[in-house]
Coordinates of C-alpha atoms and ligand atoms in Angstrom, one line a residue:
X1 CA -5.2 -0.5 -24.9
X2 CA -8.3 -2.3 -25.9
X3 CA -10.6 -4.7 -24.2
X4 CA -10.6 -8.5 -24.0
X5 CA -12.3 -8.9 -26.9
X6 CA -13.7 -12.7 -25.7
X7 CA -14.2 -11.5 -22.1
X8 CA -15.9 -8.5 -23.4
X9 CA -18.1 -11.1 -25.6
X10 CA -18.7 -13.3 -22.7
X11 CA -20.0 -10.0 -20.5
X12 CA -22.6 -8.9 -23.1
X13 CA -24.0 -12.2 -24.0
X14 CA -24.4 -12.9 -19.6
X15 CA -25.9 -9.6 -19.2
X16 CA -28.2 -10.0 -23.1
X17 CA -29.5 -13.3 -20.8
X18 CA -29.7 -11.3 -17.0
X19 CA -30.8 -8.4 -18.0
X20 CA -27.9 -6.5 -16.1
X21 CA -24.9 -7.6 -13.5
X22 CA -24.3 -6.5 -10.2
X23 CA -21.5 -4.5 -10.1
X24 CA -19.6 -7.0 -8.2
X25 CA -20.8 -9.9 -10.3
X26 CA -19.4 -7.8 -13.3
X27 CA -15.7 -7.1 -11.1
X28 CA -15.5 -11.0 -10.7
X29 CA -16.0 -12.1 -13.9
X30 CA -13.3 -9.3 -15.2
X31 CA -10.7 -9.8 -12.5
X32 CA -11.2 -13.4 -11.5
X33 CA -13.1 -15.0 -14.6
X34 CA -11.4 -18.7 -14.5
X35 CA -10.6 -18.7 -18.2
X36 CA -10.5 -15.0 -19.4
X37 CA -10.3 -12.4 -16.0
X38 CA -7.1 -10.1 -15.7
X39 CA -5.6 -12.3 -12.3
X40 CA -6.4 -15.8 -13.5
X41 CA -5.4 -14.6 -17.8
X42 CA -3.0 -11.5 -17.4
X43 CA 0.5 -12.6 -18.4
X44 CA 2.5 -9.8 -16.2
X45 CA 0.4 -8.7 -13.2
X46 CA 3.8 -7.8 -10.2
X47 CA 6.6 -5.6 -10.7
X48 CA 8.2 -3.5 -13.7
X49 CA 6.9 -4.8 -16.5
X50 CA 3.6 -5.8 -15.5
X51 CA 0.8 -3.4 -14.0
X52 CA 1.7 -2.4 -10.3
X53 CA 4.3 -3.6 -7.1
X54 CA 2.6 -4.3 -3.7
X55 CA 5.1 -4.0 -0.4
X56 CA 6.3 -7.3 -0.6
X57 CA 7.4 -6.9 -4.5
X58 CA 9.3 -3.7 -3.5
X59 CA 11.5 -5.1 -0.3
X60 CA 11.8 -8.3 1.6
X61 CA 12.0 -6.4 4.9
X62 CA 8.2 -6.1 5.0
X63 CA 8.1 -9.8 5.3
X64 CA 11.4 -9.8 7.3
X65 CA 9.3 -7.5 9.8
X66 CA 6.3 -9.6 9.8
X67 CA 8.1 -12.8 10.6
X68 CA 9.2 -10.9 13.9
X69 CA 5.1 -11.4 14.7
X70 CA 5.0 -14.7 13.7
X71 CA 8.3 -15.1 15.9
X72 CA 6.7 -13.4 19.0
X73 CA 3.0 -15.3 19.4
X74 CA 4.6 -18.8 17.5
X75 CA 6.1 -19.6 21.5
X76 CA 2.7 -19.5 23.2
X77 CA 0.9 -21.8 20.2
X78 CA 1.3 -25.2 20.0
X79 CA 1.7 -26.1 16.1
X80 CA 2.4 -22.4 14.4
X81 CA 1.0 -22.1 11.2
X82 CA 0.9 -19.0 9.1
X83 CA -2.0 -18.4 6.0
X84 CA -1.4 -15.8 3.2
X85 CA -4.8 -14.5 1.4
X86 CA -4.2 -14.1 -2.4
X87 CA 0.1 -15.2 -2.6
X88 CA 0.5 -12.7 -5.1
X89 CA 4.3 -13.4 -7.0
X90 CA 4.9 -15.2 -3.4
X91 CA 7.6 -12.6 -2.5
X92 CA 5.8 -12.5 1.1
X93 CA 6.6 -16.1 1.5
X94 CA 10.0 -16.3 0.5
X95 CA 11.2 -13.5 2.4
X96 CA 9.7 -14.7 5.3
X97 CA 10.2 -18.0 5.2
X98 CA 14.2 -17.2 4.8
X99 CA 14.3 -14.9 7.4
X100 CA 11.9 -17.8 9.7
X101 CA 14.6 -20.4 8.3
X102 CA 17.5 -18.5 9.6
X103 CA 16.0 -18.0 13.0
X104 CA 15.3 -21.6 13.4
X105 CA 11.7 -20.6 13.8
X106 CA 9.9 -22.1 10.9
X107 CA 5.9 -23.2 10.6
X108 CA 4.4 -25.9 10.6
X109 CA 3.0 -25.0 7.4
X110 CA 2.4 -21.9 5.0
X111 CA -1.2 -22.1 3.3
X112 CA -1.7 -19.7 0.5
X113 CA -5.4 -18.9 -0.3
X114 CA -5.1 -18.3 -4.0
X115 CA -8.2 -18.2 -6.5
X116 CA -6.2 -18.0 -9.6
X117 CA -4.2 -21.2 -11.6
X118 CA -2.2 -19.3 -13.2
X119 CA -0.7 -17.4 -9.8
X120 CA -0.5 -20.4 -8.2
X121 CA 2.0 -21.8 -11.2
X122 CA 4.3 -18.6 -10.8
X123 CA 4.0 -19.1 -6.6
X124 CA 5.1 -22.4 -7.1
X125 CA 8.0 -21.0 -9.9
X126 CA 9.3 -18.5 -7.3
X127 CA 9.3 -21.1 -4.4
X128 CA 11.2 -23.8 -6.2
X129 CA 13.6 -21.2 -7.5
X130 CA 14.4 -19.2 -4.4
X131 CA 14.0 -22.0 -1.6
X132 CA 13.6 -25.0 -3.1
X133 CA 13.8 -27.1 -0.1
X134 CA 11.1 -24.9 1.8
X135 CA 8.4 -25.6 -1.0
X136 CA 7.2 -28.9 0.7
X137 CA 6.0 -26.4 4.0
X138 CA 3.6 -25.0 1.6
X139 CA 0.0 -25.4 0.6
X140 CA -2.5 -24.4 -1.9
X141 CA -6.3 -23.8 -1.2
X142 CA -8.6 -21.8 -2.9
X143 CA -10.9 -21.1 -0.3
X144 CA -10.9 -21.7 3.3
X145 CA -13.3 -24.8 3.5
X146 CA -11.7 -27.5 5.7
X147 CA -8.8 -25.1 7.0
X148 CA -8.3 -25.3 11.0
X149 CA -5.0 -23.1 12.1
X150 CA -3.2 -22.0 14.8
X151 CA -0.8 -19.1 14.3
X152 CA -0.6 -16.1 12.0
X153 CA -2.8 -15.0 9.1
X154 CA -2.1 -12.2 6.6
X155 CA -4.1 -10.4 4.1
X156 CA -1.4 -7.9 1.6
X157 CA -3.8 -5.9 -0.4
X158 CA -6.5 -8.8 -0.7
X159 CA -9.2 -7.3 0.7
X160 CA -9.0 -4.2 -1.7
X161 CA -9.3 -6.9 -4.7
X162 CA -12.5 -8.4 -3.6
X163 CA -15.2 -7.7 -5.7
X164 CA -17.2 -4.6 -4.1
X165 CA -20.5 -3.2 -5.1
X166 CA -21.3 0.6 -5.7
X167 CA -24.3 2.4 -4.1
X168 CA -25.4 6.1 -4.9
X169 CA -27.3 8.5 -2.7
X170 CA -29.5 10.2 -4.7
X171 CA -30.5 13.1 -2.1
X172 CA -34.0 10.3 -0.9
X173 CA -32.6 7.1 -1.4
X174 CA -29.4 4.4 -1.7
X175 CA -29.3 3.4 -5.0
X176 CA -27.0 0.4 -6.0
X177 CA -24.7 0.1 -9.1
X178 CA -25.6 -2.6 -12.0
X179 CA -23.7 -2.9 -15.2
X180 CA -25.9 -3.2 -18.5
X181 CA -25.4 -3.0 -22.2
X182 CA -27.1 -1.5 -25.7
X183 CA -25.4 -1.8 -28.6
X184 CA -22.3 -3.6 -27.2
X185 CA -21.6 -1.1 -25.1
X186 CA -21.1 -1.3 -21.1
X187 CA -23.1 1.2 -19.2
X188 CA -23.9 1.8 -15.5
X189 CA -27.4 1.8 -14.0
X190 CA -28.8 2.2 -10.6
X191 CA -31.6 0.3 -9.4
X192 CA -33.2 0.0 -5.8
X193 CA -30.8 -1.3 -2.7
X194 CA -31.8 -4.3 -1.1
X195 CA -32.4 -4.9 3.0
X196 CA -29.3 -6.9 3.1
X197 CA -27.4 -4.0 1.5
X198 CA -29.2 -1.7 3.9
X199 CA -28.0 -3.3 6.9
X200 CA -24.5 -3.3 5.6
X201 CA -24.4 -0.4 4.4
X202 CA -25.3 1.1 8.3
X203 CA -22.2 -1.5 9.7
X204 CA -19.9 -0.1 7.2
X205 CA -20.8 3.7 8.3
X206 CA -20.9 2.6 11.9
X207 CA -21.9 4.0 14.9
X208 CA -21.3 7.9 13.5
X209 CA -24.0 9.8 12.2
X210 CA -24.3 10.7 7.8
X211 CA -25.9 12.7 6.3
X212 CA -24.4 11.5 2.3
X213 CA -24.3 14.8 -0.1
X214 CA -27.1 14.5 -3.2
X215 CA -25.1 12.1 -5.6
X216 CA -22.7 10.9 -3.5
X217 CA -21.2 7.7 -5.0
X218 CA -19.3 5.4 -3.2
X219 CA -18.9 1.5 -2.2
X220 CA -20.3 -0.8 -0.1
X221 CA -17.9 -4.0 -0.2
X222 CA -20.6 -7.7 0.8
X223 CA -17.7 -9.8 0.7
X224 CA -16.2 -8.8 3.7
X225 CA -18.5 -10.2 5.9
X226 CA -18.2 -13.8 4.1
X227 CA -14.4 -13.5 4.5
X228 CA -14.6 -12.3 8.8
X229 CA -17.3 -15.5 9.0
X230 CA -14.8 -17.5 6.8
X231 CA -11.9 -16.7 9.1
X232 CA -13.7 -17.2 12.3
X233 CA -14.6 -20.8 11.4
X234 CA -10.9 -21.3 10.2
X235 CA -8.7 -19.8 13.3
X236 CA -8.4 -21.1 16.4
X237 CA -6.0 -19.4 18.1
X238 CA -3.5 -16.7 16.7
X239 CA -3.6 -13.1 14.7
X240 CA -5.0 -11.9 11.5
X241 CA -2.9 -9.0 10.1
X242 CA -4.8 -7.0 7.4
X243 CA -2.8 -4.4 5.6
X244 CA -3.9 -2.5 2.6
X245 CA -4.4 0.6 1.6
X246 CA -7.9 2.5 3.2
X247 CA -9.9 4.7 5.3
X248 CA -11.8 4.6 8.8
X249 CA -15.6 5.1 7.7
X250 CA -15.2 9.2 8.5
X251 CA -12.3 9.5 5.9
X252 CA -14.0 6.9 3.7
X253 CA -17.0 8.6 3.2
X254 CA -15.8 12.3 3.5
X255 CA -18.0 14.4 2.3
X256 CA -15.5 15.8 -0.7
X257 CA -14.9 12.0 -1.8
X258 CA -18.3 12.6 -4.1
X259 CA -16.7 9.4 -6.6
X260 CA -15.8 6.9 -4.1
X261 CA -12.8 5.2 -4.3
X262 CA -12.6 2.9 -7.1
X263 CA -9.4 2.7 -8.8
X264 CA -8.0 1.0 -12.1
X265 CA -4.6 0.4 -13.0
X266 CA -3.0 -0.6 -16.1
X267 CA 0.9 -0.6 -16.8
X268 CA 1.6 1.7 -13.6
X269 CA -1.0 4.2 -14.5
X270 CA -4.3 4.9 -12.4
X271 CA -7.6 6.1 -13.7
X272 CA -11.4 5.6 -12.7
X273 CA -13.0 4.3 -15.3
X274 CA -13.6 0.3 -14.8
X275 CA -15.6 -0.3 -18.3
X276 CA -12.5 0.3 -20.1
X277 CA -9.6 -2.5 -21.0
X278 CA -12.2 -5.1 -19.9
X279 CA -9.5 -8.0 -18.5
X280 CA -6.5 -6.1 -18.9
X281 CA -6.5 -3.4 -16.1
X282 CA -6.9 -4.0 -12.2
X283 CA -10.1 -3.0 -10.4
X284 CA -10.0 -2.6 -6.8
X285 CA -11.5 -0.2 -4.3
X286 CA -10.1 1.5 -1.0
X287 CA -10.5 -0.6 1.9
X288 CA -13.3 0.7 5.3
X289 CA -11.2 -0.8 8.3
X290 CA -14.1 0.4 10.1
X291 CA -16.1 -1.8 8.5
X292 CA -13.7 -4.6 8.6
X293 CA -13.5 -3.9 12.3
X294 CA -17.2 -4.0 13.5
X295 CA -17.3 -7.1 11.5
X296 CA -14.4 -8.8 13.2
X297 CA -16.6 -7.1 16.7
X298 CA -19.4 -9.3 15.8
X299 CA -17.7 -12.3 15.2
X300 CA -15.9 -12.2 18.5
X301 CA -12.5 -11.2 17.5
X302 CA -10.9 -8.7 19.3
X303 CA -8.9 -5.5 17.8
X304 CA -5.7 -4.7 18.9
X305 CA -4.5 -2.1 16.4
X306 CA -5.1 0.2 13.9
X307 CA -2.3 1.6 12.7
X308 CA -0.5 2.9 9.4
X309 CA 1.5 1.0 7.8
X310 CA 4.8 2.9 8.9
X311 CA 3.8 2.5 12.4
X312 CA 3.2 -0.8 12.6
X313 CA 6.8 -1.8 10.9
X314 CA 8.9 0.4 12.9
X315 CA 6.7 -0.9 16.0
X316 CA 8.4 -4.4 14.6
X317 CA 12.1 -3.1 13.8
X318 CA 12.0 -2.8 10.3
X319 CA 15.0 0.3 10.9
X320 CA 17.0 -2.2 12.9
X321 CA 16.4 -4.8 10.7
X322 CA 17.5 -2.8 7.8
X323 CA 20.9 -1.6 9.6
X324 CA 21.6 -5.4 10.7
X325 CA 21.5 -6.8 7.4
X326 CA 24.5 -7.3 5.3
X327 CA 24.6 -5.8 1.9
X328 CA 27.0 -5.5 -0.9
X329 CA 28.5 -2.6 -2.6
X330 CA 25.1 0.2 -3.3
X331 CA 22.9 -2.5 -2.6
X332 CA 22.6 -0.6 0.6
X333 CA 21.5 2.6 -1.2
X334 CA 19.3 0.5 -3.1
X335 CA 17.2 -0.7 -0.1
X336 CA 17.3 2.8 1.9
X337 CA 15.3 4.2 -1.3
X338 CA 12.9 0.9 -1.2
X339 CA 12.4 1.7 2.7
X340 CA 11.6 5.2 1.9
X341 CA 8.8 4.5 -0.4
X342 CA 7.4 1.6 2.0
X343 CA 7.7 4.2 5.0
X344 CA 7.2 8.0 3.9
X345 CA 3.7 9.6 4.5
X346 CA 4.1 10.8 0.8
X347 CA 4.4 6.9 -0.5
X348 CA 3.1 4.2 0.7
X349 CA 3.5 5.0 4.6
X350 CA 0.5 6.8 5.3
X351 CA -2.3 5.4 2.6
X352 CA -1.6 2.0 4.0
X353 CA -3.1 1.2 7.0
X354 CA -2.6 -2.2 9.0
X355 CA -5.3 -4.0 11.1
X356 CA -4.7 -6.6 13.9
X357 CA -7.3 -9.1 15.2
X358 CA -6.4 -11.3 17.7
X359 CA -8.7 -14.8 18.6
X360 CA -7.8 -17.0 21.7
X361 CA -4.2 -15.4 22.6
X362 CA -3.1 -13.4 25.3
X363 CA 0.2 -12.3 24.0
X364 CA 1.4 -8.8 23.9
X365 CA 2.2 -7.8 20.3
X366 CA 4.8 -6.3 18.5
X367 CA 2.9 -4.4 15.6
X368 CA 0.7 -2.3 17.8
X369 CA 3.0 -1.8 20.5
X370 CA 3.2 2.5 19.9
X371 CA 1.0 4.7 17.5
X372 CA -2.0 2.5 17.8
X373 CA -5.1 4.5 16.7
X374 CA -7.5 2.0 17.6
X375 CA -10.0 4.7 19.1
X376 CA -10.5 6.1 15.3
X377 CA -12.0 3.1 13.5
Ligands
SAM401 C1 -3.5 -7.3 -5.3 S1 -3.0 -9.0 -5.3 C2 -2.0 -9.0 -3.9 C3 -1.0 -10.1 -3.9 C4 0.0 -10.2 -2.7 N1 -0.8 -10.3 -1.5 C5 0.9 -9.0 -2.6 O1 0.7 -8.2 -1.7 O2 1.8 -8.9 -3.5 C6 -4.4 -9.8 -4.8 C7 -4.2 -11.3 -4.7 O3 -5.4 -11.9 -4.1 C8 -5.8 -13.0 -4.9 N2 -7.3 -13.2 -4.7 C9 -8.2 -12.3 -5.0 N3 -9.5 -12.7 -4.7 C10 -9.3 -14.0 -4.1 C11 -10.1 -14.9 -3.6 N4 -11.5 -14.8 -3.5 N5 -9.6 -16.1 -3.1 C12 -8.3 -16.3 -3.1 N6 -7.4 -15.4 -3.7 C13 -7.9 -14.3 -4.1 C14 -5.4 -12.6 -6.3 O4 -5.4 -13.7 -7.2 C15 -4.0 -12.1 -6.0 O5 -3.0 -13.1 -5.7

């Protein structure tokens, strides 16, 4: 597997100009570069053949489950709405909006918040083939400028794709990560942290004390407070479910976790190494719902849950849902195996973790009902 070569060309020659990128600057431009980045180039990002499956790829009872939320707070809002962060293949949407269709319970509108084109074009490709007469409920946006809703908002493994920057604790100082180059080649530095980085950097940790091992290397994700700001502005009454795979800050910056939790993927296979396949692989980095959380504090939200992800979709039926449904022949078998790796503490139950804000409503929800370990962020 090789770099792309014109992304790679475009890297050097920015940094030959700059000197050297922030690392965040330098996971934009490979992940989200308009013309050349792996989500707005890559032919085959979702599923089989392309590089990994996210929850909703694997079964449509995640979004079956998560229409039941929509369901619940849609009676005390006046126009329900629900917004997707980052739409993905846009197998959330369909399977909830079926499901939402069935129950005679559909939104005003579905907004996706999608950066790249070229997703967009495949949302759209799904939509039209699997509900066609749903597709004029939905719209595009690429950012949240101008967006007012009521009603449910969901973020499936978007926050874990947001360009982070790395910092290193060098047994005096925080050092931050910067990505350079001599002769062609990609190299990291470390240079001084800023204030601003300082002050996030004490949020994301939060109110328990750290002492960081000598060389401890970890990251320190800016854009989250944008996005908390963002949504804020753009919610006026409803929930914001945030589910992705992560850490409270303790577990996040355990002591033995001395490389962080940067991860890159490429064809189903993991590794930790993000100046490799330039454009090809998938960068992302572990999600601090701690951090997440004393943001969404400061901007007035209140937290309802933290859960896992197991938790929070038996808390919405996702067993009974299963049973109810009508399957044919092994298709039944099928699903029980897809339910097992969305559910087990070995799979995907456990790693994933599920946040729930709540702005301006009063109603009880169904997601955080049991097992809530709020009291741990
Ligand atoms: C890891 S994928 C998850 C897709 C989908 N939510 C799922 O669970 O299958 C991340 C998604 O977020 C989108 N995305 C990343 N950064 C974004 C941004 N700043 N604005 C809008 N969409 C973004 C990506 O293009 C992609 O659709």
């Amino acid at each position: 597997m090789t770099s792309n070569k014109h992304l790679y060309r475009y890297l050097t020659e920015k940094i030959k100009k700059s000197g050297k990128l922030q690392f965040s600057e330098f996971m934009n431009e490979t992940l989200y570069n308009l013309d050349l980045g792996y989500y707005t180039n890559k032919e085959k990002i979702f599923g089989k053949e392309g590089d990994f499956v996210t929850t909703p790829v694997i079964s449509s009872l995640f979004g079956e489950c998560l229409s039941e939320e929509f369901i619940n707070i849609s009676h005390s809002l006046k126009e329900p709405s629900i917004l997707e962060f980052g739409g993905g293949d846009a197998s959330l949407l369909i399977s909830m909006l079926k499901k939402l269709q069935k129950q005679n319970c559909l939104p005003g509108k579905y907004i996706i918040v999608e950066i790249s084109p070229r997703l967009i074009e495949l949302q759209k490709k799904n939509i039209k083939k699997e509900i066609p007469e749903l597709l004029n409920l939905v719209e595009w946006r690429n950012n949240l400028d101008e967006v007012s809703i009521d009603g449910l908002i969901i973020a499936n493994e978007f926050f874990d794709s947001l360009p982070t920057e790395r910092f290193k604790y060098d047994g005096n100082n925080f050092l931050m990560s910067y990505i350079t180059e001599s002769d062609d080649n990609l190299k990291e530095v470390w240079d001084k942290i800023t204030d601003e980085q300082n002050k996030e950097l004490e949020i994301a940790i939060g109110a328990r004390n750290k002492v960081f091992p000598k060389n401890y290397v970890s990251e320190l994700n800016m854009e989250y407070k944008k996005w908390v700001q963002r949504i804020n502005k753009s919610i006026n009454n409803g929930v914001i479910m945030i589910i992705d795979y992560g850490y409270n800050s303790q577990e996040y910056f355990l002591d033995d976790r001395m490389e962080g939790t940067l991860v890159c993927i490429h064809n189903h296979q993991s590794h930790f190494d993000p100046l490799i396949n330039i454009g090809r692989q998938d960068i992302s980095s572990f999600v601090n719902f701690s951090h997440l959380s004393n943001l969404a504090v400061k901007n007035d939200f209140l937290v309802d849950g933290y859960l896992s992800q197991s938790s929070s979709l038996l808390n919405l039926g996702i067993l009974e849902i299963y049973e109810n449904k009508e399957y044919e022949s092994d298709q039944k078998v099928m699903e029980l195996n897809k339910l097992k790796n969305i559910l087990l503490p070995n799979t995907m139950g456990e790693i994933f973790k599920i946040l729930v804000l709540k702005k301006n409503i009063n109603k009880k929800l169904l997601s955080t009902k049991e097992f809530n370990y709020t009291h741990k962020l």
